[in-house]
RNA sequence: CGGGGAGUAGCUCAGCCCGGCAGAGUGCCUGCUUUGGGAGCAGGAUGUCGCAGGUUCGAAUCCUGUCUCCCCGACCA
């Protein structure tokens, strides 16, 4: 492509609404433009790179036995009513009516449609297993789209759905997809990590996320510095430290703590560490109270709380609600005697008391005395709460967020390190949670009607593009790996003399005929302008034609990634270019 | 939805407090000069000052309403 004919509106400055570097560079390099919040158009350069990601995904999915299909993104409400998600899904689901007042939604995901497809077409175990995938635009009406392509409302996604006769076969396909995802992201040149993930509201038994490590990532992952353990913060847990401390065995003792409500205030006043305190928080999970006790310096994971209670929404209780439930002002609650207190005060309320695993290694703790302005010292879990100091005990549940340096749950030596990541892929074992309500079934060998077990596997195609830039850029612009670059070669002529232009034109033809994709900056611009645009756009290899080089019988080149410059003799250019591009 | 901020030339933004000809830089067009890392000179085009209403002789500027966008939070396969 000749630059002079191409629509490549590069910008010197990034638009003010672009916050993260991938968004800034995608806009500045003329790849995308915003049309509305979270909705972007792809210009010629952008769509080339997007297609590269899609093509890698397609090739690897096909290699893994997937079959490409294409489903509508306008989906009749009937299908979503059948699965029950029409009611369950919130305002994130964009609903629309046609001229006959029939209801539809824009597909944020396609379990319903693919189930319908399989229901209509598969009737025998002989047709299974199946892995059907599509690469298509999704729409989710996100509350707050942000960060350009990283969290758009409309975005390109590869979603795959597999159907199996049994769980064993699903396990096999899950591993197959896991490996396929590793190959896909490797081919995209991304440093990627698979982590244990929360299955969230989609349900199912097992789930991994594929995370691109980047400081601008929206997710936090915890990983072990010794073994391979890695998990999303929503799911990560830690090993219980065996402190070796023995309880002093003194009797619980009330201490006067006037107006001291927070962990910091009380621990400061009593000159103890926050780790020595038992924090007691009251949550409202849908319409029920859940009282969570955990070690003072830790935070409750609302994701884990949701998973434990099955609630759709959880929030901290208001001060009035806590007073109404317990009669104790916020800040002075403690687990000892709390249930009796609630029973006497408020027999109507539905509530639940949970102890986080972090408490399993706590001795001689301090907690609220369940009356205003008093705390209690010398609380021992085993003696005073009748819970064993042992995380395996039923009385403890996992409700806290891990912290940096927590001991790894999988190996003896490791500590957890926290880092940020961008979720580019997610794989799930779904089981029959969609197939059952959608009445998908087939006949097995014995002629019995059965529901297939399903897996589902997503890749954020447009997000992968953004993630690549987050991971590969410098202050000049994008540094594309060759696999995703819009063009292999960015050709420039240094002057507009007849000889230089003619030589450049011949080289341009030769490179194309040799199978390279070439963007030729043939504009009558100064060298600096061309270099700056070339660095901004970030194609892996720049090739320059100019009088000085030609006088030596050479073309010049620069490798975008590391700035290496050099010459190749005009005669051997194809061999040299081939060699250089092999490593880019 | 709560809190904060912004909408003025393609882009970045000034002007608004204190009402009085619509601005700068960059980009764009023309010409000349220049040409190895965002050149110089000269000339030129470009605006529903987000939208609607109000106050006023007069509104980008003051008032009211509204829409859009951004940030933080809540939310989120």
XYZ file of C-alpha atoms in Angstrom, chain A residues 200-396:
197
model
C -18.842 -16.023 38.370
C -22.478 -15.904 37.459
C -21.994 -18.123 34.430
C -21.616 -21.088 36.739
C -19.809 -24.318 36.129
C -17.094 -26.234 37.887
C -13.776 -25.049 36.586
C -12.383 -22.005 34.904
C -9.108 -20.461 33.824
C -8.353 -16.962 32.668
C -5.507 -16.084 30.331
C -3.887 -12.923 31.524
C -1.489 -10.622 29.725
C 0.746 -9.107 32.362
C 0.532 -5.322 32.193
C 0.538 -2.597 34.800
C -2.613 -1.092 33.300
C -4.571 -4.336 33.612
C -7.946 -4.187 35.297
C -7.517 -7.511 37.065
C -5.149 -8.462 39.839
C -3.606 -11.890 39.909
C -1.753 -13.623 42.698
C 1.015 -15.972 41.735
C 3.582 -17.975 43.634
C 7.222 -16.946 43.372
C 8.294 -20.582 43.559
C 5.719 -22.934 42.061
C 3.237 -22.528 39.202
C 0.249 -21.520 41.330
C -1.527 -18.465 39.924
C -5.080 -17.278 40.455
C -7.313 -14.306 39.970
C -7.531 -12.264 43.162
C -11.223 -13.142 43.291
C -10.288 -16.775 43.688
C -6.784 -16.818 45.163
C -6.274 -18.216 48.637
C -3.295 -18.727 50.899
C -1.857 -21.354 53.195
C -2.533 -20.993 56.892
C 0.611 -19.937 58.671
C 1.479 -22.141 61.557
C 2.718 -19.471 63.893
C 3.787 -21.806 66.656
C 2.370 -19.310 69.132
C 0.565 -20.773 72.038
C -2.388 -19.121 73.672
C -1.531 -17.427 76.913
C -4.710 -18.976 78.223
C -5.736 -15.958 80.178
C -9.434 -15.389 80.523
C -11.153 -13.001 78.154
C -11.029 -9.517 79.540
C -13.015 -6.461 78.605
C -11.137 -3.239 77.997
C -12.589 0.236 77.796
C -12.090 1.642 74.274
C -14.149 4.833 74.205
C -15.109 6.002 70.709
C -12.499 3.693 69.188
C -14.214 1.950 66.297
C -11.745 1.154 63.579
C -9.091 -1.530 63.563
C -6.421 1.177 63.387
C -7.795 3.111 66.341
C -8.205 0.113 68.600
C -4.926 -1.563 67.717
C -3.127 1.742 68.133
C -4.743 2.357 71.491
C -3.966 -1.138 72.788
C -0.517 -1.132 71.173
C -1.121 -4.373 69.298
C -0.805 -5.280 65.636
C -3.944 -5.209 63.463
C -3.208 -8.891 62.757
C -4.062 -9.546 66.385
C -7.607 -8.291 65.954
C -10.735 -10.066 64.849
C -12.623 -7.814 62.458
C -16.396 -8.329 62.408
C -18.250 -7.040 59.362
C -21.933 -7.232 58.581
C -22.929 -7.696 54.957
C -26.296 -7.801 53.297
C -26.366 -10.595 50.723
C -29.531 -10.092 48.696
C -31.945 -9.853 51.663
C -30.014 -11.805 54.283
C -27.440 -10.687 56.791
C -24.027 -12.323 56.640
C -21.637 -11.563 59.474
C -18.034 -12.141 58.473
C -15.192 -12.397 60.956
C -11.611 -12.225 59.760
C -8.172 -11.092 60.820
C -7.998 -7.340 61.333
C -5.615 -6.386 58.517
C -7.477 -8.339 55.842
C -10.267 -7.413 53.450
C -13.362 -9.415 52.629
C -13.585 -10.639 49.046
C -17.042 -9.776 47.851
C -16.590 -12.203 44.963
C -15.993 -15.042 47.416
C -18.885 -13.889 49.563
C -21.160 -13.994 46.546
C -19.936 -17.448 45.643
C -20.489 -18.695 49.211
C -23.964 -17.243 49.667
C -25.151 -17.568 46.089
C -26.368 -13.992 46.351
C -26.635 -11.806 43.277
C -25.668 -8.711 45.229
C -23.724 -8.116 48.403
C -23.028 -4.876 50.206
C -21.907 -3.722 53.636
C -24.813 -3.212 56.019
C -25.662 0.328 57.036
C -25.047 1.456 60.603
C -28.815 1.485 61.255
C -29.163 -2.056 59.956
C -26.399 -3.275 62.239
C -27.971 -1.542 65.217
C -31.338 -3.055 64.307
C -29.907 -6.543 64.030
C -27.653 -6.608 67.057
C -28.326 -3.544 69.176
C -24.577 -2.883 69.083
C -23.155 0.242 67.443
C -20.887 -0.319 64.454
C -17.303 -0.798 65.540
C -17.901 -2.794 68.699
C -19.179 -6.070 67.272
C -17.428 -9.325 68.046
C -18.214 -12.974 67.395
C -18.294 -14.107 71.021
C -21.882 -14.384 72.163
C -23.118 -12.597 69.071
C -25.623 -15.231 68.008
C -27.299 -15.305 71.421
C -27.425 -11.541 71.335
C -29.132 -11.484 67.939
C -31.593 -14.183 68.971
C -32.659 -12.245 72.030
C -32.812 -8.978 70.195
C -34.264 -9.920 66.867
C -35.654 -13.368 66.303
C -37.089 -12.525 62.896
C -33.871 -11.712 61.074
C -32.215 -14.203 58.759
C -28.501 -14.123 59.312
C -25.394 -16.241 59.100
C -22.087 -16.025 60.931
C -18.928 -16.929 58.988
C -15.341 -17.275 60.114
C -12.637 -16.672 57.556
C -9.740 -19.102 57.298
C -7.362 -16.348 58.276
C -8.597 -16.716 61.859
C -7.403 -20.298 62.025
C -3.950 -19.222 63.091
C -4.946 -16.478 65.486
C -4.366 -16.699 69.210
C -5.187 -14.246 71.950
C -7.196 -12.012 69.658
C -8.921 -8.739 70.368
C -12.451 -8.091 69.193
C -15.529 -6.034 69.900
C -17.291 -6.799 73.193
C -20.753 -6.340 71.672
C -21.364 -3.228 73.704
C -20.520 0.364 73.020
C -17.007 1.525 73.895
C -15.679 -1.895 74.925
C -13.489 -4.532 73.283
C -12.474 -7.945 74.608
C -8.907 -9.234 74.866
C -7.539 -12.778 74.967
C -10.051 -14.358 72.637
C -9.018 -17.846 71.557
C -10.825 -19.373 68.659
C -10.860 -22.915 69.922
C -11.818 -22.151 73.495
C -14.143 -19.193 73.043
C -15.751 -19.947 69.689
C -15.554 -23.731 69.738
C -13.741 -23.754 66.413
C -10.569 -25.770 65.935
C -7.382 -23.915 65.088
C -7.290 -25.771 61.819
C -8.293 -24.437 58.439
C -9.736 -27.766 57.375
C -12.389 -27.471 60.010
C -15.880 -26.896 58.654
C -16.247 -23.815 60.769
C -13.866 -21.837 58.595
